[in-house]
Amino acid sequence: MQQETPGSAVISLLVDNESGALARIVGLFSGRGYNIQSLTVAPVDEVGRQSRVNIVTTGTPADIRQVKAQVARLVPVSRVVDLTAEGPHVAREMAMVKVVSSGEPRTEALRIAQAFRANAVDTTATSFVFELTGSTDKLDSFIELMRPLGLVEVSRTGVAAICRGPQTIQSL
Amino acid sequence: MRPTPFTGEQDKMTPHTASSAPDAQKLQTLSGAEVLMRALDEQGVEVIFGYPGGAVLPIYDALFKQNRIRHILVRHEQAAVHAAEAYARSTGKVGVVLVTSGPGATNAVTGLLDALMDSIPLVCLSGQVPASLIGNDAFQEADTTGITRPVTKYNYLVRKPEDLAPAVHEAFTIARSGRPGPVLIDLPKNITVGNAPYIPASQTPMRVAKGTAEPDREAVKRAVAAMKAARRPLFYTGGGVINAGTKACENLRKLVKLTGFPITCTLMGFGAYPGNDKQYLGMLGMHGMYEANLATHGCDVLIALGSRFDDRVTGRVDAFSPDSFKIHADIDVSQINKIIPVDQPIVGDAGRIIEMMIEEWDATPAYAHQADLAAWWEQIEAWRALNCLRFTQDQAPDAVIKPQQAIQRIYELARETGRETYVSTEVGQHQMWAAQYFRFDEPNRWLTSGGLGTMGYGLPAAVGAQIAHPDALVLDIAGEASTLMNIQELGTIAQYRLPVKLFIINNHYMGMVRQWQELLHGSRYSESYSDALPDFVKLAESFHAKGLRATRMDELDDTIRAALEHDGPVVVDLCVTEGENCFPMIPSGAAHNEMILGPEQEERGAKVTREGMMLV
C-alpha cells in the first residue's frame, strides 16, 4: 500500500440513544489509540431514539477506514459516514469567547467581533461574551485575534457537520 | 462429596414449561428471575456455569425450582467463563455463565476478554445491587457494564422489568451472529425479585446482526480468478471457519481437494481440515511448521479464510508473504486491511464464501498451472523433509522424559483408544508443543486460549467440554505453572465426577518465559522458576482424583495408558527435562524465512533484534 499522509476527518454516526452508547464510542477511540479532536452529540429525531455523533479525528486514510470499521461494529451504531471522504460537506461549530478589557483594546475587540459577525451576547462595563459560529479555522483566527485584547475564557461546542446537497447520512 | 442439587425431585414449580394456553394474568405474576429462566429455556439453554452470591439469590432460587436447565457450580467465576467457552466451542452452542455482582463480575472479566479475542459466543448473566443502590458504593457493587464494555461484544444493564426478556433474546442473537462473542446482561436485584412480563423472542425487535449479509459474488469471482492464475497458492484458514460450522468445514475440505492447493491453519483453526491429510502443512506462525511458514513466505496467492493476520501469525509485518496476491475472507469488516493490506477482500460468513468459491471454481475454465503447482509441492515436500519437529529422546529406561516426547505419546496413545477426544490446553510451551504434535480430524475438538493467551484456561475448559460430551475423552495438556492458576477446578471435577485427564508437563519453569529469557535476556531466569510446587499426586488425591507420576522414560507410556484407561478424573505429573525450548520459532521482529530451528535441524536463522524485544 502506498504511503498515505495523515489528515483530519469528520465522521458522523447515528446511534441508538441508549445508556452507555457514547461511552462505547469514546472507549473504543481511547482503547485503540485513536484521536478525538472534537465531539458533538445530540438527539436528532423527533422521538429522541437516535442521536447523531460528530467526531473529528486524525490519521492516514487507512487509519480512518479502520476507525470507521471499528465504530461500525458497535451494536448501537446504525450509520457511520466519513463526511470528509464522501465529498462536500458543511462543518460548523460555535464558540463563546469572553474578553475582559477597557479602553482601546475593548474598542478593538468589538470592532473585530463585528468584522467576524460575532454577537455580543453579554456585555458589562468591563467585559464581553461574544458568540460566533463558523468553521473551526474561522473560530481559531477569531480567538487568536482576541488573545492580546483581553481574552480570558473560551467555550466551544465542537463540530456539527452535514453533507451538502440532497444526500443524507442515511442515503450515503 | 455434595450431590448436585438438580437431580432430585424438586420440581415444585415449572413456570416456563406451561404448554397450555397462556394465561395472561398468570404470566404477569412471574418474577424477573422466573422470566429469566423462561427466556433461557426458550433460547435452548441446557447448562449454566456459575457461582452464587447475594445479588443473584433470586436467580438461584428460580433455578432451584425448575429442572430443565442444569447448573454447574464452579469454584471461581473465571473458571465459569472458560468452561462456558469450551462448552460453546465444542458444541457450537452459546455458552452461558451466571455470576454475582461485584467480585463475581470482576472475576469473570478475564474470561470475557478471552471469549472476545477468540470469537466465542457467550451470554454472561451478572447480578447487580438493586437499582436504588446503584452509584452508592453499595456492598458488592461494581460498575459492571462500565468494566465489561471493552471486553464484551455488547452489554446490558436491565433497568425496566419489560426489558428483561427482550434483552436475553437479543443477547443470544448478538452473541451467536456475525462474528460471535460474549454478551453480558447485568441484572439489578429489584428486577429479578420484582414481577416482569414474559415477552417471547418472536415479539422482540432485534437489531440486525452485523456481518450477516450475503458475500459479494463479484468479489468471490475475482478471488477465484486469482486462485486459477496461481502457481504457488496457499490456503491460510482460521477460527472463522470453525465458527462457520461443520458444514463450512466439510466444504473447506471439498475446496482444498478440488484445487489441490496446500493449506495451513492458525491455532484457532485446527480440525477444519483433517490434520493428517497430506495437503495439510500444519500450523503457521511463531511456533508454526517450517514448511507452513516458508510456504506462507513464498506463495504467490494467499487465500485467508476466517483468519485475522494476528501478530503471532505474521511475524514482521512488512516481510509477511511479500510476493503474494492476498485474498481475505472475513465476517468482520474491521479485520480487512487492519494489519496486512490485502488485494481482494470478501466480507461475509466463511462457510458461505467457501461454498461460493466452490461454485465459481467449477464454473470457470479448468486450472491450467498443474506443472507449476507440482513444482510448488515439490518445494514444500523438500521443506517438509527437514522434519522440523524432530527431536532426540534418550531411550534409556531411566532417561529423563522430554516434553515433546510426553506430548507426542499422549497424542498417539489417546488416538489409539479410538475415542472421541477433546483437548484443552493451558498457555505456554506445552500449548505450542500440543499445537505441533496433536493433529485433529474434526473441528471443535481443540480448545485453547489463542488471542488472549490466558494461563489457567485449560482445566476449566476441560470441565466445560466434559459436561458437553460426558462420554468423550477429555484431555487437558497443561504446564505446572498454568495449572495452578485454576487448580481449584479439581473441586468441580470431583463434584460432577468428570473423567477429565489432566496431564501436567512439569518442567519446574514457566517454560515459555524461561525460553524467552534464555533467548532474549541473557539466560537471566528472573522469577520464572516454579518453586515450592505441590505434590500433584497427593493434590489429586485430596480432590478425590487419581494421581499418577512419571519421571523416567520407562514409566511414560504405562502412566499415560493408565490415565487414559481410568474411569474417572486423573492428574498426571509428567516430570520432564527443564531446559527444553520450543522450536521452530520465528523470533519477534523476524520474518517467516528467518526461523530458528531446533538443535536437530542445525540451521540457525535470524537473531532476535532489539526492535523485536519490544514485540513481546
mmCIF file of N, CA and C in Angstrom, chain B residues 450-501:
data_model
loop_
_atom_site.group_PDB
_atom_site.id
_atom_site.type_symbol
_atom_site.label_atom_id
_atom_site.label_comp_id
_atom_site.label_asym_id
_atom_site.label_seq_id
_atom_site.Cartn_x
_atom_site.Cartn_y
_atom_site.Cartn_z
ATOM 1 N N GLY B 450 -6.289 -18.648 22.398
ATOM 2 C CA GLY B 450 -5.405 -18.208 21.330
ATOM 3 C C GLY B 450 -5.055 -16.727 21.411
ATOM 4 N N GLY B 451 -6.074 -15.890 21.358
ATOM 5 C CA GLY B 451 -5.843 -14.453 21.287
ATOM 6 C C GLY B 451 -5.318 -13.868 22.584
ATOM 7 N N LEU B 452 -5.954 -14.230 23.689
ATOM 8 C CA LEU B 452 -5.582 -13.614 24.962
ATOM 9 C C LEU B 452 -4.424 -14.336 25.632
ATOM 10 N N GLY B 453 -4.261 -15.636 25.350
ATOM 11 C CA GLY B 453 -3.181 -16.386 25.981
ATOM 12 C C GLY B 453 -3.357 -16.448 27.490
ATOM 13 N N THR B 454 -4.500 -16.984 27.922
ATOM 14 C CA THR B 454 -4.858 -16.990 29.332
ATOM 15 C C THR B 454 -4.354 -18.249 30.026
ATOM 16 N N MET B 455 -3.317 -18.107 30.850
ATOM 17 C CA MET B 455 -2.908 -19.237 31.689
ATOM 18 C C MET B 455 -4.077 -19.561 32.624
ATOM 19 N N GLY B 456 -4.324 -20.836 32.836
ATOM 20 C CA GLY B 456 -5.461 -21.221 33.672
ATOM 21 C C GLY B 456 -6.719 -21.501 32.874
ATOM 22 N N TYR B 457 -6.621 -21.428 31.559
ATOM 23 C CA TYR B 457 -7.789 -21.686 30.705
ATOM 24 C C TYR B 457 -8.140 -23.165 30.654
ATOM 25 N N GLY B 458 -7.131 -24.011 30.605
ATOM 26 C CA GLY B 458 -7.327 -25.395 30.204
ATOM 27 C C GLY B 458 -8.157 -26.257 31.140
ATOM 28 N N LEU B 459 -7.933 -26.146 32.438
ATOM 29 C CA LEU B 459 -8.652 -27.043 33.342
ATOM 30 C C LEU B 459 -10.154 -26.745 33.356
ATOM 31 N N PRO B 460 -10.552 -25.474 33.541
ATOM 32 C CA PRO B 460 -11.987 -25.203 33.424
ATOM 33 C C PRO B 460 -12.526 -25.506 32.027
ATOM 34 N N ALA B 461 -11.725 -25.316 30.995
ATOM 35 C CA ALA B 461 -12.191 -25.647 29.645
ATOM 36 C C ALA B 461 -12.474 -27.142 29.538
ATOM 37 N N ALA B 462 -11.633 -27.947 30.179
ATOM 38 C CA ALA B 462 -11.872 -29.394 30.176
ATOM 39 C C ALA B 462 -13.187 -29.709 30.884
ATOM 40 N N VAL B 463 -13.499 -28.959 31.934
ATOM 41 C CA VAL B 463 -14.786 -29.130 32.626
ATOM 42 C C VAL B 463 -15.927 -28.881 31.645
ATOM 43 N N GLY B 464 -15.850 -27.761 30.939
ATOM 44 C CA GLY B 464 -16.918 -27.406 30.004
ATOM 45 C C GLY B 464 -17.081 -28.439 28.907
ATOM 46 N N ALA B 465 -15.949 -28.935 28.381
ATOM 47 C CA ALA B 465 -16.019 -29.922 27.294
ATOM 48 C C ALA B 465 -16.588 -31.242 27.800
ATOM 49 N N GLN B 466 -16.205 -31.642 29.012
ATOM 50 C CA GLN B 466 -16.681 -32.925 29.533
ATOM 51 C C GLN B 466 -18.164 -32.856 29.896
ATOM 52 N N ILE B 467 -18.610 -31.699 30.371
ATOM 53 C CA ILE B 467 -20.052 -31.528 30.641
ATOM 54 C C ILE B 467 -20.829 -31.655 29.325
ATOM 55 N N ALA B 468 -20.295 -31.060 28.272
ATOM 56 C CA ALA B 468 -20.975 -31.095 26.970
ATOM 57 C C ALA B 468 -20.900 -32.482 26.342
ATOM 58 N N HIS B 469 -19.826 -33.216 26.615
ATOM 59 C CA HIS B 469 -19.615 -34.523 25.977
ATOM 60 C C HIS B 469 -19.251 -35.534 27.058
ATOM 61 N N PRO B 470 -20.240 -35.971 27.837
ATOM 62 C CA PRO B 470 -19.940 -36.793 29.016
ATOM 63 C C PRO B 470 -19.221 -38.097 28.680
ATOM 64 N N ASP B 471 -19.415 -38.628 27.481
ATOM 65 C CA ASP B 471 -18.818 -39.926 27.160
ATOM 66 C C ASP B 471 -17.484 -39.806 26.421
ATOM 67 N N ALA B 472 -17.083 -38.600 26.131
ATOM 68 C CA ALA B 472 -15.854 -38.418 25.347
ATOM 69 C C ALA B 472 -14.635 -38.422 26.254
ATOM 70 N N LEU B 473 -13.485 -38.595 25.600
ATOM 71 C CA LEU B 473 -12.208 -38.482 26.299
ATOM 72 C C LEU B 473 -11.806 -37.005 26.273
ATOM 73 N N VAL B 474 -11.613 -36.424 27.445
ATOM 74 C CA VAL B 474 -11.244 -35.014 27.523
ATOM 75 C C VAL B 474 -9.887 -34.890 28.208
ATOM 76 N N LEU B 475 -8.941 -34.303 27.483
ATOM 77 C CA LEU B 475 -7.583 -34.143 27.998
ATOM 78 C C LEU B 475 -7.289 -32.662 28.201
ATOM 79 N N ASP B 476 -6.579 -32.347 29.270
ATOM 80 C CA ASP B 476 -6.001 -31.009 29.399
ATOM 81 C C ASP B 476 -4.496 -31.172 29.374
ATOM 82 N N ILE B 477 -3.872 -30.625 28.328
ATOM 83 C CA ILE B 477 -2.410 -30.610 28.272
ATOM 84 C C ILE B 477 -1.976 -29.323 28.977
ATOM 85 N N ALA B 478 -1.255 -29.484 30.075
ATOM 86 C CA ALA B 478 -1.019 -28.341 30.959
ATOM 87 C C ALA B 478 0.450 -28.203 31.305
ATOM 88 N N GLY B 479 0.800 -27.042 31.800
ATOM 89 C CA GLY B 479 2.097 -26.847 32.438
ATOM 90 C C GLY B 479 1.866 -26.739 33.930
ATOM 91 N N GLU B 480 2.918 -26.930 34.706
ATOM 92 C CA GLU B 480 2.695 -26.902 36.155
ATOM 93 C C GLU B 480 2.348 -25.508 36.656
ATOM 94 N N ALA B 481 2.818 -24.482 35.951
ATOM 95 C CA ALA B 481 2.520 -23.116 36.397
ATOM 96 C C ALA B 481 1.094 -22.720 36.038
ATOM 97 N N SER B 482 0.706 -22.958 34.772
ATOM 98 C CA SER B 482 -0.657 -22.637 34.338
ATOM 99 C C SER B 482 -1.700 -23.371 35.165
ATOM 100 N N THR B 483 -1.431 -24.665 35.417
ATOM 101 C CA THR B 483 -2.399 -25.488 36.145
ATOM 102 C C THR B 483 -2.770 -24.847 37.479
ATOM 103 N N LEU B 484 -1.764 -24.280 38.133
ATOM 104 C CA LEU B 484 -2.010 -23.737 39.467
ATOM 105 C C LEU B 484 -2.882 -22.479 39.427
ATOM 106 N N MET B 485 -3.063 -21.927 38.236
ATOM 107 C CA MET B 485 -3.881 -20.714 38.156
ATOM 108 C C MET B 485 -5.370 -20.990 38.343
ATOM 109 N N ASN B 486 -5.813 -22.188 38.011
ATOM 110 C CA ASN B 486 -7.226 -22.523 38.249
ATOM 111 C C ASN B 486 -7.357 -23.936 38.811
ATOM 112 N N ILE B 487 -6.413 -24.309 39.667
ATOM 113 C CA ILE B 487 -6.363 -25.666 40.203
ATOM 114 C C ILE B 487 -7.598 -26.000 41.031
ATOM 115 N N GLN B 488 -8.261 -24.941 41.544
ATOM 116 C CA GLN B 488 -9.455 -25.165 42.375
ATOM 117 C C GLN B 488 -10.552 -25.908 41.618
ATOM 118 N N GLU B 489 -10.458 -25.924 40.269
ATOM 119 C CA GLU B 489 -11.498 -26.602 39.489
ATOM 120 C C GLU B 489 -11.451 -28.117 39.635
ATOM 121 N N LEU B 490 -10.392 -28.622 40.251
ATOM 122 C CA LEU B 490 -10.408 -30.054 40.592
ATOM 123 C C LEU B 490 -11.608 -30.336 41.496
ATOM 124 N N GLY B 491 -12.055 -29.341 42.232
ATOM 125 C CA GLY B 491 -13.251 -29.487 43.066
ATOM 126 C C GLY B 491 -14.499 -29.681 42.217
ATOM 127 N N THR B 492 -14.625 -28.894 41.168
ATOM 128 C CA THR B 492 -15.759 -29.036 40.252
ATOM 129 C C THR B 492 -15.722 -30.415 39.592
ATOM 130 N N ILE B 493 -14.512 -30.797 39.173
ATOM 131 C CA ILE B 493 -14.329 -32.097 38.509
ATOM 132 C C ILE B 493 -14.746 -33.232 39.447
ATOM 133 N N ALA B 494 -14.401 -33.093 40.714
ATOM 134 C CA ALA B 494 -14.781 -34.127 41.689
ATOM 135 C C ALA B 494 -16.291 -34.138 41.911
ATOM 136 N N GLN B 495 -16.870 -32.960 42.076
ATOM 137 C CA GLN B 495 -18.302 -32.900 42.382
ATOM 138 C C GLN B 495 -19.146 -33.547 41.294
ATOM 139 N N TYR B 496 -18.787 -33.297 40.048
ATOM 140 C CA TYR B 496 -19.597 -33.829 38.944
ATOM 141 C C TYR B 496 -19.008 -35.114 38.373
ATOM 142 N N ARG B 497 -17.993 -35.644 39.050
ATOM 143 C CA ARG B 497 -17.356 -36.909 38.660
ATOM 144 C C ARG B 497 -16.951 -36.878 37.187
ATOM 145 N N LEU B 498 -16.301 -35.798 36.793
ATOM 146 C CA LEU B 498 -15.918 -35.632 35.385
ATOM 147 C C LEU B 498 -14.598 -36.370 35.136
ATOM 148 N N PRO B 499 -14.581 -37.315 34.206
ATOM 149 C CA PRO B 499 -13.367 -38.112 33.998
ATOM 150 C C PRO B 499 -12.287 -37.385 33.191
ATOM 151 N N VAL B 500 -12.028 -36.153 33.530
ATOM 152 C CA VAL B 500 -11.039 -35.339 32.829
ATOM 153 C C VAL B 500 -9.635 -35.863 33.120
ATOM 154 N N LYS B 501 -8.800 -35.896 32.081
ATOM 155 C CA LYS B 501 -7.396 -36.319 32.271
ATOM 156 C C LYS B 501 -6.503 -35.082 32.185
#
